[in-house]
């Protein structure tokens, strides 16, 4: 398959130059996936890997040109179908329209990946109520809005798979991340609640919690450069930061029949990071210029 040129910058998401299959190339043949925030970063790589495995994909976010450009790249490299959608996960009507458009264009949705999120580093003492609420609304409420819309339209009658992108922030508590840690912990709870409630409808719901992932907006915003220059990644149990492909392969597994008996879990894809990484960082707290 052809590949476009990778730039290594977070501002320009490109498909992989080369890809070696670890799973059957037909793993998701004929399936339809809906991926929020699929125009950039981890979501973009998940869309690419799903498409390389035969899945047709809808990617939705607020920035129309971002998702349109991403969809073109994905179609060009994988030869699959990709629908770009403009939507804000905080707005129920926009989410519902995007789901309807996906069904009309690609067919009923089989897999939902809730990947859209917002984050920034901010000490709790400086964080406004609106700042906290904004992250809760994008991450937690956005995940609920999208999951509910897809469940009602597609999953209730015929089952389906939900993969929620969360994080390890709240497992031990981390400085400057009270908003995101709470939002992601709430999504992990949602994962368990919905797994129990919708298991009888043949709906599987799991969380996927990445650690530090190279070449992402998340890493750029959350002190990635500082952590790299401090040599933190070499000190992780697996000795490196993760790649977007590491996360995409885990998402592919959770979305595949190989995970048919897995529901209600949070799968950590972090190289053991949360077990050993310091979570206090007192030396970076005063400036927070990362
Ligand atoms: P990213 O590229 O910034 O991805 C976030 C996406 O969400 C963007 O495409 C953004 O697109 C979309 N988005 C934001 N607000 C939205 C809204 N209100 N409605 C619809 N879409 C919205 O960041 P990333 O680093 O790849 O992160 C992807 C996921 O992995 C997130 O859930 C993040 O919390 C999680 N994660 C990442 C890391 C990491 O190291 N990168 C670590 C742990 C967890 P628009 O701006 O166009 O809306
Ligand atoms: N530090 C402290 N507070 C901040 C902040 C920061 N770096 N960035 C935003 N906020 C606060 C704002 O000050 C505002 O509250 P206020 O009016 O009380 O000051 C509130 O958050 C909402 O900000 P706004 O810019 O209006 O929100 P938005 O909905 O346009 O954008 C964000 C949402 C802030 C999360 C924005 O960073 C975003 O769109 N992120 C998406 C990409 C991303 O975060 N990727 C990484 C995923 S891990």
mmCIF file of C-alpha atoms and ligand atoms in Angstrom:
data_model
loop_
_atom_site.group_PDB
_atom_site.id
_atom_site.type_symbol
_atom_site.label_atom_id
_atom_site.label_comp_id
_atom_site.label_asym_id
_atom_site.label_seq_id
_atom_site.Cartn_x
_atom_site.Cartn_y
_atom_site.Cartn_z
ATOM 1 C CA UNK A 1 0.000 0.000 0.000
ATOM 2 C CA UNK A 2 1.166 3.516 -0.707
ATOM 3 C CA UNK A 3 2.223 5.711 2.209
ATOM 4 C CA UNK A 4 2.419 9.480 2.508
ATOM 5 C CA UNK A 5 5.450 11.170 3.999
ATOM 6 C CA UNK A 6 5.651 11.256 7.785
ATOM 7 C CA UNK A 7 6.824 14.539 9.316
ATOM 8 C CA UNK A 8 7.060 13.696 13.001
ATOM 9 C CA UNK A 9 5.166 16.893 13.924
ATOM 10 C CA UNK A 10 1.932 16.905 15.855
ATOM 11 C CA UNK A 11 0.545 19.609 13.588
ATOM 12 C CA UNK A 12 0.604 17.323 10.584
ATOM 13 C CA UNK A 13 -0.769 13.844 11.007
ATOM 14 C CA UNK A 14 0.262 11.473 8.273
ATOM 15 C CA UNK A 15 -0.226 7.810 7.589
ATOM 16 C CA UNK A 16 2.598 5.390 8.243
ATOM 17 C CA UNK A 17 5.187 5.090 5.495
ATOM 18 C CA UNK A 18 5.305 1.335 5.993
ATOM 19 C CA UNK A 19 3.049 -1.051 7.815
ATOM 20 C CA UNK A 20 3.572 -4.729 8.678
ATOM 21 C CA UNK A 21 0.426 -6.618 9.614
ATOM 22 C CA UNK A 22 0.348 -8.238 13.050
ATOM 23 C CA UNK A 23 -3.305 -9.216 12.760
ATOM 24 C CA UNK A 24 -5.288 -10.592 9.823
ATOM 25 C CA UNK A 25 -5.759 -7.791 7.244
ATOM 26 C CA UNK A 26 -9.463 -8.748 7.160
ATOM 27 C CA UNK A 27 -9.955 -8.403 10.917
ATOM 28 C CA UNK A 28 -12.555 -5.606 10.591
ATOM 29 C CA UNK A 29 -13.599 -6.221 6.965
ATOM 30 C CA UNK A 30 -17.052 -4.729 6.295
ATOM 31 C CA UNK A 31 -17.346 -3.065 9.716
ATOM 32 C CA UNK A 32 -18.148 0.596 10.304
ATOM 33 C CA UNK A 33 -16.376 2.614 13.003
ATOM 34 C CA UNK A 34 -17.177 6.077 14.356
ATOM 35 C CA UNK A 35 -14.127 7.792 15.853
ATOM 36 C CA UNK A 36 -14.414 11.125 17.674
ATOM 37 C CA UNK A 37 -11.327 13.301 17.321
ATOM 38 C CA UNK A 38 -10.175 11.005 14.504
ATOM 39 C CA UNK A 39 -8.596 13.859 12.541
ATOM 40 C CA UNK A 40 -5.442 14.031 14.638
ATOM 41 C CA UNK A 41 -3.013 12.193 16.880
ATOM 42 C CA UNK A 42 -4.007 8.892 18.384
ATOM 43 C CA UNK A 43 -7.501 9.014 16.840
ATOM 44 C CA UNK A 44 -6.026 9.470 13.367
ATOM 45 C CA UNK A 45 -3.737 6.460 13.806
ATOM 46 C CA UNK A 46 -6.639 4.351 15.102
ATOM 47 C CA UNK A 47 -8.646 5.347 12.010
ATOM 48 C CA UNK A 48 -5.720 4.395 9.766
ATOM 49 C CA UNK A 49 -5.164 1.007 11.395
ATOM 50 C CA UNK A 50 -8.892 0.198 11.382
ATOM 51 C CA UNK A 51 -9.069 1.107 7.678
ATOM 52 C CA UNK A 52 -5.995 -0.981 6.903
ATOM 53 C CA UNK A 53 -7.987 -3.884 8.394
ATOM 54 C CA UNK A 54 -11.002 -3.397 6.129
ATOM 55 C CA UNK A 55 -13.109 -1.074 8.289
ATOM 56 C CA UNK A 56 -14.977 1.944 6.905
ATOM 57 C CA UNK A 57 -14.579 4.883 9.230
ATOM 58 C CA UNK A 58 -16.271 8.171 10.155
ATOM 59 C CA UNK A 59 -14.077 10.759 11.901
ATOM 60 C CA UNK A 60 -15.626 13.751 13.633
ATOM 61 C CA UNK A 61 -14.387 16.855 15.408
ATOM 62 C CA UNK A 62 -14.913 20.645 15.614
ATOM 63 C CA UNK A 63 -12.380 21.628 12.967
ATOM 64 C CA UNK A 64 -13.896 20.854 9.555
ATOM 65 C CA UNK A 65 -10.750 21.295 7.504
ATOM 66 C CA UNK A 66 -8.748 19.116 9.891
ATOM 67 C CA UNK A 67 -11.116 16.131 9.489
ATOM 68 C CA UNK A 68 -11.504 16.700 5.748
ATOM 69 C CA UNK A 69 -7.745 16.704 5.154
ATOM 70 C CA UNK A 70 -7.313 13.691 7.426
ATOM 71 C CA UNK A 71 -10.040 11.747 5.610
ATOM 72 C CA UNK A 72 -8.393 12.399 2.247
ATOM 73 C CA UNK A 73 -5.051 11.114 3.522
ATOM 74 C CA UNK A 74 -6.661 8.038 5.043
ATOM 75 C CA UNK A 75 -8.566 7.150 1.870
ATOM 76 C CA UNK A 76 -5.520 7.725 -0.321
ATOM 77 C CA UNK A 77 -3.266 5.442 1.702
ATOM 78 C CA UNK A 78 -5.657 2.665 2.742
ATOM 79 C CA UNK A 79 -8.087 2.605 -0.185
ATOM 80 C CA UNK A 80 -10.984 2.387 2.281
ATOM 81 C CA UNK A 81 -13.920 4.727 2.874
ATOM 82 C CA UNK A 82 -13.693 7.598 5.332
ATOM 83 C CA UNK A 83 -16.391 10.137 6.124
ATOM 84 C CA UNK A 84 -15.384 13.455 7.713
ATOM 85 C CA UNK A 85 -17.874 15.106 10.053
ATOM 86 C CA UNK A 86 -17.984 18.460 11.796
ATOM 87 C CA UNK A 87 -19.284 18.021 15.328
ATOM 88 C CA UNK A 88 -18.724 19.056 18.912
ATOM 89 C CA UNK A 89 -19.209 16.134 21.291
ATOM 90 C CA UNK A 90 -20.666 18.553 23.855
ATOM 91 C CA UNK A 91 -23.693 19.226 21.638
ATOM 92 C CA UNK A 92 -26.237 16.414 21.513
ATOM 93 C CA UNK A 93 -27.850 17.642 18.282
ATOM 94 C CA UNK A 94 -24.522 17.769 16.431
ATOM 95 C CA UNK A 95 -23.626 14.288 17.653
ATOM 96 C CA UNK A 96 -27.014 12.901 16.553
ATOM 97 C CA UNK A 97 -26.687 14.468 13.099
ATOM 98 C CA UNK A 98 -23.189 13.049 12.705
ATOM 99 C CA UNK A 99 -24.405 9.577 13.653
ATOM 100 C CA UNK A 100 -27.306 9.835 11.166
ATOM 101 C CA UNK A 101 -24.945 10.988 8.421
ATOM 102 C CA UNK A 102 -22.642 8.064 9.117
ATOM 103 C CA UNK A 103 -25.455 5.535 8.960
ATOM 104 C CA UNK A 104 -26.756 7.056 5.713
ATOM 105 C CA UNK A 105 -23.321 7.074 4.122
ATOM 106 C CA UNK A 106 -21.495 4.015 5.515
ATOM 107 C CA UNK A 107 -24.254 1.931 7.126
ATOM 108 C CA UNK A 108 -24.978 1.020 10.747
ATOM 109 C CA UNK A 109 -22.102 1.615 13.143
ATOM 110 C CA UNK A 110 -20.376 -1.458 14.647
ATOM 111 C CA UNK A 111 -17.575 0.205 16.623
ATOM 112 C CA UNK A 112 -17.453 3.509 18.515
ATOM 113 C CA UNK A 113 -14.135 4.999 19.632
ATOM 114 C CA UNK A 114 -14.545 7.896 22.066
ATOM 115 C CA UNK A 115 -11.193 9.601 21.606
ATOM 116 C CA UNK A 116 -12.020 13.341 21.618
ATOM 117 C CA UNK A 117 -10.635 15.165 24.638
ATOM 118 C CA UNK A 118 -9.315 18.474 25.864
ATOM 119 C CA UNK A 119 -6.513 19.019 28.338
ATOM 120 C CA UNK A 120 -3.909 21.452 29.601
ATOM 121 C CA UNK A 121 -1.607 21.644 32.588
ATOM 122 C CA UNK A 122 -2.960 23.853 35.345
ATOM 123 C CA UNK A 123 -2.457 23.837 39.111
ATOM 124 C CA UNK A 124 -5.785 23.331 40.894
ATOM 125 C CA UNK A 125 -5.353 26.649 42.692
ATOM 126 C CA UNK A 126 -5.308 28.506 39.337
ATOM 127 C CA UNK A 127 -7.991 26.456 37.623
ATOM 128 C CA UNK A 128 -11.323 28.241 37.136
ATOM 129 C CA UNK A 129 -14.642 26.497 37.546
ATOM 130 C CA UNK A 130 -15.189 26.952 33.815
ATOM 131 C CA UNK A 131 -11.815 25.389 33.021
ATOM 132 C CA UNK A 132 -12.677 22.309 35.098
ATOM 133 C CA UNK A 133 -16.155 22.117 33.598
ATOM 134 C CA UNK A 134 -14.894 22.460 30.035
ATOM 135 C CA UNK A 135 -12.692 19.388 30.330
ATOM 136 C CA UNK A 136 -15.435 17.416 32.091
ATOM 137 C CA UNK A 137 -17.851 18.408 29.320
ATOM 138 C CA UNK A 138 -15.579 17.457 26.420
ATOM 139 C CA UNK A 139 -14.255 14.239 27.923
ATOM 140 C CA UNK A 140 -16.968 12.800 30.156
ATOM 141 C CA UNK A 141 -20.181 14.342 28.871
ATOM 142 C CA UNK A 142 -18.921 14.095 25.277
ATOM 143 C CA UNK A 143 -18.277 10.374 25.753
ATOM 144 C CA UNK A 144 -21.750 9.921 27.229
ATOM 145 C CA UNK A 145 -23.451 11.950 24.481
ATOM 146 C CA UNK A 146 -21.772 10.021 21.691
ATOM 147 C CA UNK A 147 -22.154 6.614 23.284
ATOM 148 C CA UNK A 148 -25.846 7.179 23.945
ATOM 149 C CA UNK A 149 -26.520 8.391 20.396
ATOM 150 C CA UNK A 150 -24.733 5.430 18.822
ATOM 151 C CA UNK A 151 -26.350 2.964 21.227
ATOM 152 C CA UNK A 152 -29.882 4.203 20.517
ATOM 153 C CA UNK A 153 -29.388 4.334 16.736
ATOM 154 C CA UNK A 154 -27.258 1.244 16.155
ATOM 155 C CA UNK A 155 -26.205 -0.859 19.140
ATOM 156 C CA UNK A 156 -29.475 -1.374 21.005
ATOM 157 C CA UNK A 157 -30.916 -3.610 18.308
ATOM 158 C CA UNK A 158 -27.799 -5.425 17.078
ATOM 159 C CA UNK A 159 -24.956 -5.016 19.610
ATOM 160 C CA UNK A 160 -21.710 -3.156 19.180
ATOM 161 C CA UNK A 161 -18.348 -2.254 20.622
ATOM 162 C CA UNK A 162 -17.271 0.870 22.519
ATOM 163 C CA UNK A 163 -13.629 1.798 23.141
ATOM 164 C CA UNK A 164 -13.127 4.806 25.429
ATOM 165 C CA UNK A 165 -9.750 6.548 25.424
ATOM 166 C CA UNK A 166 -8.925 7.451 29.023
ATOM 167 C CA UNK A 167 -5.643 7.915 30.924
ATOM 168 C CA UNK A 168 -3.732 6.781 33.991
ATOM 169 C CA UNK A 169 -3.698 10.280 35.542
ATOM 170 C CA UNK A 170 -6.229 9.596 38.269
ATOM 171 C CA UNK A 171 -4.847 6.239 39.366
ATOM 172 C CA UNK A 172 -2.406 7.875 41.759
ATOM 173 C CA UNK A 173 -3.285 11.542 41.372
ATOM 174 C CA UNK A 174 -1.040 13.854 39.381
ATOM 175 C CA UNK A 175 -0.184 17.518 39.791
ATOM 176 C CA UNK A 176 -1.861 20.039 37.462
ATOM 177 C CA UNK A 177 -4.276 17.406 36.183
ATOM 178 C CA UNK A 178 -7.216 17.397 38.602
ATOM 179 C CA UNK A 179 -9.634 18.284 35.758
ATOM 180 C CA UNK A 180 -8.461 15.590 33.313
ATOM 181 C CA UNK A 181 -7.840 12.976 36.013
ATOM 182 C CA UNK A 182 -11.420 13.372 37.270
ATOM 183 C CA UNK A 183 -12.861 13.410 33.738
ATOM 184 C CA UNK A 184 -11.040 10.241 32.675
ATOM 185 C CA UNK A 185 -11.784 8.426 35.955
ATOM 186 C CA UNK A 186 -15.468 9.187 35.381
ATOM 187 C CA UNK A 187 -15.224 7.678 31.900
ATOM 188 C CA UNK A 188 -13.640 4.527 33.354
ATOM 189 C CA UNK A 189 -16.609 4.319 35.722
ATOM 190 C CA UNK A 190 -18.966 4.863 32.755
ATOM 191 C CA UNK A 191 -17.225 1.981 30.993
ATOM 192 C CA UNK A 192 -18.051 -0.367 33.861
ATOM 193 C CA UNK A 193 -21.636 0.862 34.293
ATOM 194 C CA UNK A 194 -22.468 0.537 30.603
ATOM 195 C CA UNK A 195 -20.687 -2.807 30.286
ATOM 196 C CA UNK A 196 -23.018 -4.155 32.961
ATOM 197 C CA UNK A 197 -26.169 -2.432 31.711
ATOM 198 C CA UNK A 198 -25.689 -3.133 28.008
ATOM 199 C CA UNK A 199 -23.933 -6.517 28.150
ATOM 200 C CA UNK A 200 -27.320 -8.248 27.624
ATOM 201 C CA UNK A 201 -27.682 -6.197 24.403
ATOM 202 C CA UNK A 202 -24.372 -7.661 23.142
ATOM 203 C CA UNK A 203 -22.600 -4.356 23.636
ATOM 204 C CA UNK A 204 -19.006 -4.546 24.872
ATOM 205 C CA UNK A 205 -17.597 -1.417 26.535
ATOM 206 C CA UNK A 206 -13.916 -1.030 27.433
ATOM 207 C CA UNK A 207 -11.498 1.762 28.271
ATOM 208 C CA UNK A 208 -8.029 2.078 26.810
ATOM 209 C CA UNK A 209 -5.639 4.198 28.862
ATOM 210 C CA UNK A 210 -2.481 5.304 27.048
ATOM 211 C CA UNK A 211 0.675 6.380 28.837
ATOM 212 C CA UNK A 212 2.960 9.034 27.307
ATOM 213 C CA UNK A 213 2.605 8.782 23.533
ATOM 214 C CA UNK A 214 5.161 10.360 21.192
ATOM 215 C CA UNK A 215 4.194 12.841 18.466
ATOM 216 C CA UNK A 216 0.862 13.810 19.969
ATOM 217 C CA UNK A 217 -0.816 16.999 21.082
ATOM 218 C CA UNK A 218 -1.349 15.399 24.466
ATOM 219 C CA UNK A 219 2.370 14.843 24.918
ATOM 220 C CA UNK A 220 3.162 18.350 23.675
ATOM 221 C CA UNK A 221 0.752 19.973 26.124
ATOM 222 C CA UNK A 222 1.460 17.818 29.137
ATOM 223 C CA UNK A 223 5.171 18.243 29.661
ATOM 224 C CA UNK A 224 6.477 15.768 27.075
ATOM 225 C CA UNK A 225 9.545 17.845 26.203
ATOM 226 C CA UNK A 226 10.381 18.298 29.845
ATOM 227 C CA UNK A 227 9.973 14.568 30.549
ATOM 228 C CA UNK A 228 12.122 13.656 27.554
ATOM 229 C CA UNK A 229 14.930 16.025 28.467
ATOM 230 C CA UNK A 230 14.784 14.796 32.074
ATOM 231 C CA UNK A 231 15.309 11.248 30.733
ATOM 232 C CA UNK A 232 12.036 10.029 32.278
ATOM 233 C CA UNK A 233 11.063 7.753 29.410
ATOM 234 C CA UNK A 234 14.231 5.662 29.598
ATOM 235 C CA UNK A 235 13.401 5.033 33.237
ATOM 236 C CA UNK A 236 9.990 3.515 32.451
ATOM 237 C CA UNK A 237 9.745 -0.259 32.870
ATOM 238 C CA UNK A 238 9.750 -0.705 29.080
ATOM 239 C CA UNK A 239 12.356 2.022 28.597
ATOM 240 C CA UNK A 240 10.559 4.235 26.088
ATOM 241 C CA UNK A 241 7.550 6.426 25.459
ATOM 242 C CA UNK A 242 4.714 4.810 23.490
ATOM 243 C CA UNK A 243 3.804 5.290 19.842
ATOM 244 C CA UNK A 244 0.417 6.048 18.324
ATOM 245 C CA UNK A 245 0.675 2.635 16.695
ATOM 246 C CA UNK A 246 0.986 0.962 20.118
ATOM 247 C CA UNK A 247 -2.354 2.509 21.065
ATOM 248 C CA UNK A 248 -3.989 1.799 17.700
ATOM 249 C CA UNK A 249 -3.103 -1.888 17.885
ATOM 250 C CA UNK A 250 -4.619 -2.118 21.363
ATOM 251 C CA UNK A 251 -7.775 -0.401 20.081
ATOM 252 C CA UNK A 252 -7.866 -2.824 17.146
ATOM 253 C CA UNK A 253 -7.647 -5.751 19.548
ATOM 254 C CA UNK A 254 -10.469 -4.419 21.744
ATOM 255 C CA UNK A 255 -12.622 -3.776 18.649
ATOM 256 C CA UNK A 256 -11.989 -7.234 17.217
ATOM 257 C CA UNK A 257 -13.527 -10.655 17.830
ATOM 258 C CA UNK A 258 -10.281 -11.557 19.671
ATOM 259 C CA UNK A 259 -11.744 -9.527 22.566
ATOM 260 C CA UNK A 260 -15.217 -11.062 22.353
ATOM 261 C CA UNK A 261 -15.292 -11.988 26.048
ATOM 262 C CA UNK A 262 -13.752 -8.749 27.320
ATOM 263 C CA UNK A 263 -15.961 -5.999 28.706
ATOM 264 C CA UNK A 264 -15.841 -3.431 31.490
ATOM 265 C CA UNK A 265 -12.038 -3.237 31.703
ATOM 266 C CA UNK A 266 -9.492 -0.451 31.452
ATOM 267 C CA UNK A 267 -6.596 -1.684 29.343
ATOM 268 C CA UNK A 268 -3.433 0.235 30.195
ATOM 269 C CA UNK A 269 -1.107 0.806 27.238
ATOM 270 C CA UNK A 270 1.630 2.683 29.046
ATOM 271 C CA UNK A 271 4.785 0.570 29.174
ATOM 272 C CA UNK A 272 4.313 0.281 32.935
ATOM 273 C CA UNK A 273 4.588 4.060 33.233
ATOM 274 C CA UNK A 274 2.025 4.594 35.976
ATOM 275 C CA UNK A 275 3.787 2.092 38.233
ATOM 276 C CA UNK A 276 7.063 3.992 38.353
ATOM 277 C CA UNK A 277 6.754 7.549 37.019
ATOM 278 C CA UNK A 278 6.946 10.226 39.719
ATOM 279 C CA UNK A 279 3.621 11.995 40.008
ATOM 280 C CA UNK A 280 4.608 15.015 42.036
ATOM 281 C CA UNK A 281 7.047 16.969 39.828
ATOM 282 C CA UNK A 282 7.515 19.710 42.462
ATOM 283 C CA UNK A 283 10.228 21.294 40.343
ATOM 284 C CA UNK A 284 7.872 22.062 37.459
ATOM 285 C CA UNK A 285 4.894 23.203 39.525
ATOM 286 C CA UNK A 286 5.885 26.841 40.098
ATOM 287 C CA UNK A 287 6.301 27.772 36.435
ATOM 288 C CA UNK A 288 4.095 25.270 34.619
ATOM 289 C CA UNK A 289 5.758 26.479 31.423
ATOM 290 C CA UNK A 290 6.169 23.213 29.616
HETATM 291 P P1 LIG B 1 -5.356 15.342 19.999
HETATM 292 O O1 LIG B 1 -4.614 15.072 18.741
HETATM 293 O O2 LIG B 1 -5.493 16.755 20.447
HETATM 294 O O3 LIG B 1 -6.784 14.655 19.889
HETATM 295 C C1 LIG B 1 -7.943 15.176 20.461
HETATM 296 C C2 LIG B 1 -8.985 15.275 19.370
HETATM 297 O O4 LIG B 1 -10.220 15.608 19.970
HETATM 298 C C3 LIG B 1 -8.682 16.351 18.324
HETATM 299 O O5 LIG B 1 -8.749 15.767 17.048
HETATM 300 C C4 LIG B 1 -9.792 17.388 18.517
HETATM 301 O O6 LIG B 1 -10.183 17.907 17.243
HETATM 302 C C5 LIG B 1 -10.880 16.539 19.158
HETATM 303 N N1 LIG B 1 -11.759 17.325 20.010
HETATM 304 C C6 LIG B 1 -11.414 18.126 21.048
HETATM 305 N N2 LIG B 1 -12.495 18.677 21.583
HETATM 306 C C7 LIG B 1 -13.552 18.229 20.872
HETATM 307 C C8 LIG B 1 -14.954 18.451 20.941
HETATM 308 N N3 LIG B 1 -15.472 19.262 21.869
HETATM 309 N N4 LIG B 1 -15.755 17.817 20.045
HETATM 310 C C9 LIG B 1 -15.238 16.993 19.101
HETATM 311 N N5 LIG B 1 -13.919 16.736 18.989
HETATM 312 C C10 LIG B 1 -13.099 17.363 19.868
HETATM 313 O O7 LIG B 1 -4.711 14.557 21.241
HETATM 314 P P2 LIG B 1 -4.087 13.091 21.443
HETATM 315 O O8 LIG B 1 -2.865 13.308 22.265
HETATM 316 O O9 LIG B 1 -4.026 12.304 20.200
HETATM 317 O O10 LIG B 1 -5.178 12.438 22.439
HETATM 318 C C11 LIG B 1 -6.151 11.494 22.002
HETATM 319 C C12 LIG B 1 -6.773 10.795 23.192
HETATM 320 O O11 LIG B 1 -5.803 10.049 23.919
HETATM 321 C C13 LIG B 1 -7.427 11.743 24.202
HETATM 322 O O12 LIG B 1 -8.603 11.141 24.715
HETATM 323 C C14 LIG B 1 -6.381 11.848 25.288
HETATM 324 O O13 LIG B 1 -6.916 12.231 26.529
HETATM 325 C C15 LIG B 1 -5.851 10.426 25.285
HETATM 326 N N6 LIG B 1 -4.501 10.319 25.872
HETATM 327 C C16 LIG B 1 -3.431 10.803 25.197
HETATM 328 C C17 LIG B 1 -2.162 10.666 25.742
HETATM 329 C C18 LIG B 1 -0.952 11.173 25.001
HETATM 330 O O14 LIG B 1 0.195 10.941 25.445
HETATM 331 N N7 LIG B 1 -1.108 11.822 23.875
HETATM 332 C C19 LIG B 1 -1.997 10.060 27.000
HETATM 333 C C20 LIG B 1 -3.127 9.598 27.679
HETATM 334 C C21 LIG B 1 -4.384 9.717 27.106
HETATM 335 P P3 LIG B 1 -10.792 19.389 17.063
HETATM 336 O O15 LIG B 1 -9.848 20.342 17.716
HETATM 337 O O16 LIG B 1 -10.897 19.510 15.569
HETATM 338 O O17 LIG B 1 -12.136 19.374 17.701
HETATM 339 N N1 LIG B 2 -4.850 26.821 31.885
HETATM 340 C C1 LIG B 2 -5.891 27.138 32.672
HETATM 341 N N2 LIG B 2 -7.174 27.268 32.211
HETATM 342 C C2 LIG B 2 -7.356 27.083 30.903
HETATM 343 C C3 LIG B 2 -6.322 26.750 30.017
HETATM 344 C C4 LIG B 2 -5.005 26.633 30.565
HETATM 345 N N3 LIG B 2 -3.949 26.329 29.801
HETATM 346 N N4 LIG B 2 -6.834 26.611 28.762
HETATM 347 C C5 LIG B 2 -8.165 26.865 28.876
HETATM 348 N N5 LIG B 2 -8.471 27.131 30.149
HETATM 349 C C6 LIG B 2 -9.769 27.500 30.664
HETATM 350 C C7 LIG B 2 -10.141 28.848 30.084
HETATM 351 O O1 LIG B 2 -9.483 29.842 30.792
HETATM 352 C C8 LIG B 2 -11.635 28.883 30.222
HETATM 353 O O2 LIG B 2 -12.057 29.224 31.508
HETATM 354 P P1 LIG B 2 -12.262 30.807 31.958
HETATM 355 O O3 LIG B 2 -13.211 31.411 30.964
HETATM 356 O O4 LIG B 2 -12.800 30.694 33.342
HETATM 357 O O5 LIG B 2 -10.914 31.419 31.906
HETATM 358 C C9 LIG B 2 -12.003 27.408 30.022
HETATM 359 O O6 LIG B 2 -10.815 26.634 30.216
HETATM 360 C C10 LIG B 2 -12.535 27.135 28.633
HETATM 361 O O7 LIG B 2 -11.574 27.553 27.689
HETATM 362 P P2 LIG B 2 -11.942 27.761 26.155
HETATM 363 O O8 LIG B 2 -10.675 28.094 25.430
HETATM 364 O O9 LIG B 2 -13.095 28.697 26.033
HETATM 365 O O10 LIG B 2 -12.470 26.295 25.783
HETATM 366 P P3 LIG B 2 -12.669 25.611 24.380
HETATM 367 O O11 LIG B 2 -13.885 24.814 24.519
HETATM 368 O O12 LIG B 2 -12.529 26.568 23.257
HETATM 369 O O13 LIG B 2 -11.338 24.657 24.287
HETATM 370 C C11 LIG B 2 -9.702 23.394 25.556
HETATM 371 C C12 LIG B 2 -11.157 23.531 25.116
HETATM 372 C C13 LIG B 2 -9.377 24.511 26.540
HETATM 373 C C14 LIG B 2 -9.544 22.061 26.274
HETATM 374 C C15 LIG B 2 -8.716 23.526 24.350
HETATM 375 O O14 LIG B 2 -7.418 23.441 24.822
HETATM 376 C C16 LIG B 2 -8.951 22.459 23.285
HETATM 377 O O15 LIG B 2 -9.753 22.664 22.403
HETATM 378 N N6 LIG B 2 -8.251 21.276 23.344
HETATM 379 C C17 LIG B 2 -8.390 20.190 22.371
HETATM 380 C C18 LIG B 2 -7.076 19.510 22.075
HETATM 381 C C19 LIG B 2 -6.411 18.902 23.262
HETATM 382 O O16 LIG B 2 -6.527 19.396 24.386
HETATM 383 N N7 LIG B 2 -5.645 17.829 23.026
HETATM 384 C C20 LIG B 2 -4.968 17.085 24.050
HETATM 385 C C21 LIG B 2 -5.775 15.896 24.437
HETATM 386 S S1 LIG B 2 -4.945 15.055 25.756
#
